[in-house]
Coordinates of C-alpha atoms in Angstrom, one line a residue:
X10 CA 34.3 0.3 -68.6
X11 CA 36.3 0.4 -72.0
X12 CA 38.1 2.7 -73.7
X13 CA 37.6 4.2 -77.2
X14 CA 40.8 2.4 -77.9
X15 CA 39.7 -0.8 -76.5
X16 CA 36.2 -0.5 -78.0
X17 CA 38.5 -0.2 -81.7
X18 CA 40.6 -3.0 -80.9
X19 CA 37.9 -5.0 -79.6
X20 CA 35.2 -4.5 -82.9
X21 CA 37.6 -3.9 -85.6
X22 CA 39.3 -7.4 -85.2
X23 CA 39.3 -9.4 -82.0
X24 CA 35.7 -9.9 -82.0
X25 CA 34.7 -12.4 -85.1
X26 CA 30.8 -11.4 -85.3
X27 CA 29.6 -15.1 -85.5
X28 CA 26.3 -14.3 -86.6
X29 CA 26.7 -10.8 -88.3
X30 CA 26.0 -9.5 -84.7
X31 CA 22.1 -11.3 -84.4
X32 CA 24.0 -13.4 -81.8
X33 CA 23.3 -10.8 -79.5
X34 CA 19.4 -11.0 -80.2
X35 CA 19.4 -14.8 -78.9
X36 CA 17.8 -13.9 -75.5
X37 CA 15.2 -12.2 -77.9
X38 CA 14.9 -15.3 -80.2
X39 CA 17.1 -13.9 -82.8
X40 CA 17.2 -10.1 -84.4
X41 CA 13.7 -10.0 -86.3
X42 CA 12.1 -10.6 -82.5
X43 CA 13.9 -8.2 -80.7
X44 CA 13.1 -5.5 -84.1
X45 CA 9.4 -6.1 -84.2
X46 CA 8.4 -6.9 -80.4
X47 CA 11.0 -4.5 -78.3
X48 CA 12.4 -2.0 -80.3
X49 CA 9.6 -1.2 -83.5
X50 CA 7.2 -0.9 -80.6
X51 CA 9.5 2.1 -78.9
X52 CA 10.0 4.0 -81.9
X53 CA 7.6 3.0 -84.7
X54 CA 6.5 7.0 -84.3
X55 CA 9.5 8.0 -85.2
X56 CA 9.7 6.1 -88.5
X57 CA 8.9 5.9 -91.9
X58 CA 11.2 8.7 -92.2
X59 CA 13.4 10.6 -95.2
X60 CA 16.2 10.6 -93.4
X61 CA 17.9 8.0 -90.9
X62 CA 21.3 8.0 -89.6
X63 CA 22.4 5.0 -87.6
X64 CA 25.5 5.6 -84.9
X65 CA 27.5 2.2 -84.3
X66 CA 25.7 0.1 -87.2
X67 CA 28.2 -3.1 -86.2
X68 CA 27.3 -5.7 -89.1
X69 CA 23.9 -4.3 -89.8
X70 CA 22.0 -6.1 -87.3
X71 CA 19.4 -3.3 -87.3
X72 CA 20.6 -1.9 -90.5
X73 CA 18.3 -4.6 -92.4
X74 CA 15.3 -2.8 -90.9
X75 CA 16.5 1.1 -91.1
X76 CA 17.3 0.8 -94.9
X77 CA 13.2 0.0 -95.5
X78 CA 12.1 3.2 -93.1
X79 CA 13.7 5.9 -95.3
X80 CA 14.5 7.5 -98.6
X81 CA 17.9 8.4 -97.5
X82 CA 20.3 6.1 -94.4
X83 CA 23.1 6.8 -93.0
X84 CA 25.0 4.6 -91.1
X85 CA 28.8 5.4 -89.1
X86 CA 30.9 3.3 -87.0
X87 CA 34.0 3.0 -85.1
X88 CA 35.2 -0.1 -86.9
X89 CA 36.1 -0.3 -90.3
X90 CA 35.9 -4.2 -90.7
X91 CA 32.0 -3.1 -89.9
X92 CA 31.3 -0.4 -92.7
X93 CA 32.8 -3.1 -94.9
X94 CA 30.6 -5.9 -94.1
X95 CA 27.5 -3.7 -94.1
X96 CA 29.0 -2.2 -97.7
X97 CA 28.9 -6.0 -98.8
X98 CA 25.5 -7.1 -96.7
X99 CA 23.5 -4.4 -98.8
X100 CA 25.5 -4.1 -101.9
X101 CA 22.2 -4.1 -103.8
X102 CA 20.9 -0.9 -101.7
X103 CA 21.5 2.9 -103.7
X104 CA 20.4 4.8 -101.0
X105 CA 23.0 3.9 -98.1
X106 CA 26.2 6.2 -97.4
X107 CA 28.9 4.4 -95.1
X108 CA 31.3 6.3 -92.9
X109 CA 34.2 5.4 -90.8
X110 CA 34.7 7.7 -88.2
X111 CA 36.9 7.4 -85.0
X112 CA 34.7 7.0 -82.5
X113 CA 33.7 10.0 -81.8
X114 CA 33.2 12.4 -84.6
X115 CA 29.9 13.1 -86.6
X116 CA 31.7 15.9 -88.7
X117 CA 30.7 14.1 -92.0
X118 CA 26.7 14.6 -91.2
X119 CA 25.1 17.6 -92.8
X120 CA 23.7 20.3 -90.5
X121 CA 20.0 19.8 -89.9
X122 CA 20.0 17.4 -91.9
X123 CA 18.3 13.9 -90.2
X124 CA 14.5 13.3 -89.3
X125 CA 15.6 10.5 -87.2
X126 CA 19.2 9.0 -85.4
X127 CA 19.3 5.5 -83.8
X128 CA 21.8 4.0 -81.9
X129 CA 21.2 0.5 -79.9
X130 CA 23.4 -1.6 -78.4
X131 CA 26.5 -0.3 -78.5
X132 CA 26.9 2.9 -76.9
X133 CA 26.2 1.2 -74.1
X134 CA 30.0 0.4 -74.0
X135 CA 31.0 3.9 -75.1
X136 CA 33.0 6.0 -71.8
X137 CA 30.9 9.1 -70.1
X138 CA 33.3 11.7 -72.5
X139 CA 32.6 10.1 -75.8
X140 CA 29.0 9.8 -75.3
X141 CA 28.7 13.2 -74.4
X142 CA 30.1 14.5 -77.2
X143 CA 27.8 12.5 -79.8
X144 CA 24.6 14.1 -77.7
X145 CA 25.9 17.7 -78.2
X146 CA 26.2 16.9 -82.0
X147 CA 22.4 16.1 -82.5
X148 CA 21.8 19.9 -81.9
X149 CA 23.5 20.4 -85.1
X150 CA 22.5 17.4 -87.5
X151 CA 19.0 17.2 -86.4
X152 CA 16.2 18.8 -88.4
X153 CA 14.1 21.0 -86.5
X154 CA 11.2 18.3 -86.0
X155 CA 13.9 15.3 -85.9
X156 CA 13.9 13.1 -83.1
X157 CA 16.7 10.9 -81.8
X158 CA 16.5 7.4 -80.1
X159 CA 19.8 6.5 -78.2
X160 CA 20.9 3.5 -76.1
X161 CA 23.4 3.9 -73.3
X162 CA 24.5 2.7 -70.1
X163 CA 23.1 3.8 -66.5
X164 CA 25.6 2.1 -64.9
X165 CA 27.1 5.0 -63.1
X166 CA 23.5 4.5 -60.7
X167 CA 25.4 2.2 -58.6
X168 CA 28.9 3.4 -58.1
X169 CA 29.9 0.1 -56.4
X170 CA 30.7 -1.3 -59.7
X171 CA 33.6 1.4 -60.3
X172 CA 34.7 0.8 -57.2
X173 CA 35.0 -3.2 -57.2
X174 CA 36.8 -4.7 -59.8
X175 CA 35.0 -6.7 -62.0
X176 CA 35.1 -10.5 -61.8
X177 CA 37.6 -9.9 -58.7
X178 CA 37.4 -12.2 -55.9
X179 CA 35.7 -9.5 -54.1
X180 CA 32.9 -9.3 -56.7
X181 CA 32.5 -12.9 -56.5
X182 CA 31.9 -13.1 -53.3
X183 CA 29.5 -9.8 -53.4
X184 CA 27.6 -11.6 -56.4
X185 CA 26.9 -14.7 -54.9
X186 CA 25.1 -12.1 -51.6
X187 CA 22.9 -10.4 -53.9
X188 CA 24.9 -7.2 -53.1
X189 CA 26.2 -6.6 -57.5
X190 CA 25.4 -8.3 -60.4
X191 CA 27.4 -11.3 -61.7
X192 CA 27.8 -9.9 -65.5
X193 CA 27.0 -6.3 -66.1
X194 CA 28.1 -6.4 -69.3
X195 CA 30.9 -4.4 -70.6
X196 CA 28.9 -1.0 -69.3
X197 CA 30.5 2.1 -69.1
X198 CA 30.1 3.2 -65.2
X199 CA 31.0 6.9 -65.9
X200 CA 27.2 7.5 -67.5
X201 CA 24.1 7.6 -65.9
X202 CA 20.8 8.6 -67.6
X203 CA 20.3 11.7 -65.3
X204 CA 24.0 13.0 -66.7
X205 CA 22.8 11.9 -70.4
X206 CA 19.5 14.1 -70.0
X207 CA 21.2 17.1 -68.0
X208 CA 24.1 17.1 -71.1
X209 CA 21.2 16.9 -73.2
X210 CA 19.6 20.5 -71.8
X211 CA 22.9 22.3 -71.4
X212 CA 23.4 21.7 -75.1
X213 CA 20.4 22.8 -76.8
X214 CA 18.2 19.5 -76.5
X215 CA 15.8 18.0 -74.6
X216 CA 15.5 14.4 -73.6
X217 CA 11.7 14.1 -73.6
X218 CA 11.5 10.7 -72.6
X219 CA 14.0 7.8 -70.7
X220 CA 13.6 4.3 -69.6
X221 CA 15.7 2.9 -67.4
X222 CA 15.8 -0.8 -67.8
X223 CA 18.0 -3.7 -66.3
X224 CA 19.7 -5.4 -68.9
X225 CA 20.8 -9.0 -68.2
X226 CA 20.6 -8.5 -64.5
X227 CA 18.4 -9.4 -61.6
X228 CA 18.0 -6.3 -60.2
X229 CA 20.4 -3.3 -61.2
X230 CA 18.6 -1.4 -64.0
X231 CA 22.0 -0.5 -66.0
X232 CA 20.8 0.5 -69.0
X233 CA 18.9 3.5 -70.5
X234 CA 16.6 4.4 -73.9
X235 CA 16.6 8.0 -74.3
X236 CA 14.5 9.9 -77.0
X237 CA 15.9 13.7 -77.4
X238 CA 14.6 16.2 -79.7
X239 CA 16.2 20.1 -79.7
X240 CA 14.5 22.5 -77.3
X241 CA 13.1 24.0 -80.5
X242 CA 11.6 21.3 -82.0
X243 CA 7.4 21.0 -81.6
X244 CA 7.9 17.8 -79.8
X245 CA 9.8 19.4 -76.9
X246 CA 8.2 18.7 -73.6
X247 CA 9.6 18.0 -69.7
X248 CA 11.5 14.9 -69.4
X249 CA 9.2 11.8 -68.5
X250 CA 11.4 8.7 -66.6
X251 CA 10.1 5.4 -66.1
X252 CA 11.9 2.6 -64.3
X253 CA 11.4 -0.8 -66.4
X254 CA 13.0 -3.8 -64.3
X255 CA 11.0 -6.2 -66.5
X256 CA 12.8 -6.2 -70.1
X257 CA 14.1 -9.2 -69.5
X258 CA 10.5 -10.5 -69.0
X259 CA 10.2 -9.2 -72.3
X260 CA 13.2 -10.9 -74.3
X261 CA 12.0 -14.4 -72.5
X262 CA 8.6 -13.7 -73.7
X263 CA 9.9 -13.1 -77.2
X264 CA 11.5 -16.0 -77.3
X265 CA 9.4 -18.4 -76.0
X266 CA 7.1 -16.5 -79.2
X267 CA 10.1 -17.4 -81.1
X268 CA 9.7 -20.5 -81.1
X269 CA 5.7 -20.7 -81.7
X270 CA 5.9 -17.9 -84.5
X271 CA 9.3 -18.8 -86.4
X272 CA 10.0 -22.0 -86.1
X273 CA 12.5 -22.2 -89.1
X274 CA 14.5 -19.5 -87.5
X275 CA 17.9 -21.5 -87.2
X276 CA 18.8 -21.6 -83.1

């Protein structure tokens, strides 16, 4: 749904990051929440590791808990207003390299050179092309046992939303039936997690495991986790999908926890 371009203009300056980015962790009850009760528990095999590069850090919203997983993190992104704040956020940290790239390139990553790659909530927006081309880099940077965890859209599942346009009349009407989702959140509708994992394979890697989730919606499941390994690596194995239309369930259990478990967590 947006364009590298627009995805520049949009995180580079037009967007102020309120909260540092944590304001997208409110339906989670704030960032530490959504770290230790959604995503920790998907990848907490995966880490301690020597070696972490983070694709699309935005103000370091998960960069707080990387930089304690590893000897040596990486983090890139799109926007240099970004890099900058996460330069300033963690001034007092020696083992963090920043990188601006633009948008697409991984060139300034060492071959086999990461245990683990993370990207969350952002390449969600990233178009079909784009995200493509950051899966057939992992061949290259990964180590030979690394393992990478990466968040994009499954939009393209329901080609109804390329073919209506958003917030239209049309849509509207077709929201208020049932028939699409009011909000589907700035998802790219070129991707879907069967292209992600059949990329994946024609390049080298294997995407061992995906879960299809809804995110924000009633019904439509428009996001996907995917964990991808090379087709060399010990941890190879067939591709296992599961369909998760409760992770919203989750984030309103989280924060209903929240609120028991942190309550001088500002709201």
């Amino acid at each position: 749904m947006a364009t590298l371009e627009e995805n520049k203009r949009v995180w580079d300056g037009k967007y102020k990051w309120p909260q540092g980015g944590d304001e997208w962790s409110a339906a989670w009850g704030g960032a530490r929440m959504q770290w230790y009760g959604t995503l920790l528990p998907r990848i907490h095999d995966f880490v301690p590791a020597d070696s972490i590069l983070e694709i699309a850090c935005g103000y370091g919203r998960w960069t707080q808990f990387l930089k304690d997983l590893c000897k040596e993190l990486t983090v890139v992104d799109l926007s240099a207003s970004c890099v900058k704040a996460c330069k300033e956020r963690f001034a007092d940290e020696t083992h963090i390299k920043y990188f601006v790239n633009n948008g697409k390139s991984l060139d300034m990553i060492p071959d086999e050179s990461m245990d683990f790659i993370f990207s969350f909530d952002s390449l969600v927006h990233a178009e079909a092309p784009i995200l493509k081309g950051y899966v057939t880099q992992l061949k290259r940077i990964l180590k030979p046992t690394g393992i990478a965890f990466i968040h994009h859209s499954n939009l393209g599942e329901y080609p109804i939303y390329s073919r209506i346009t958003p917030f239209s009349k049309t849509h509207k009407i077709l929201a208020k039936l049932g028939v699409m989702e009011e909000n589907i959140h700035w998802r790219e509708g070129g991707v879907t997690a069967a292209d992600v994992a059949a990329h994946a394979d024609a390049n080298g890697l294997r995407c061992i495991s995906q879960e299809i989730v809804n995110w924000g919606t009633k019904k439509a499941l428009i996001d996907c986790f995917s964990v991808i390994v090379r087709q060399d690596s010990p941890h190879c194995h067939d591709t296992e999908v599961i369909r998760n239309p409760r992770m919203m369930e989750e984030a309103d259990t989280l924060l209903k926890l929240s609120k028991l478990y942190e309550p001088n967590t500002a709201r």
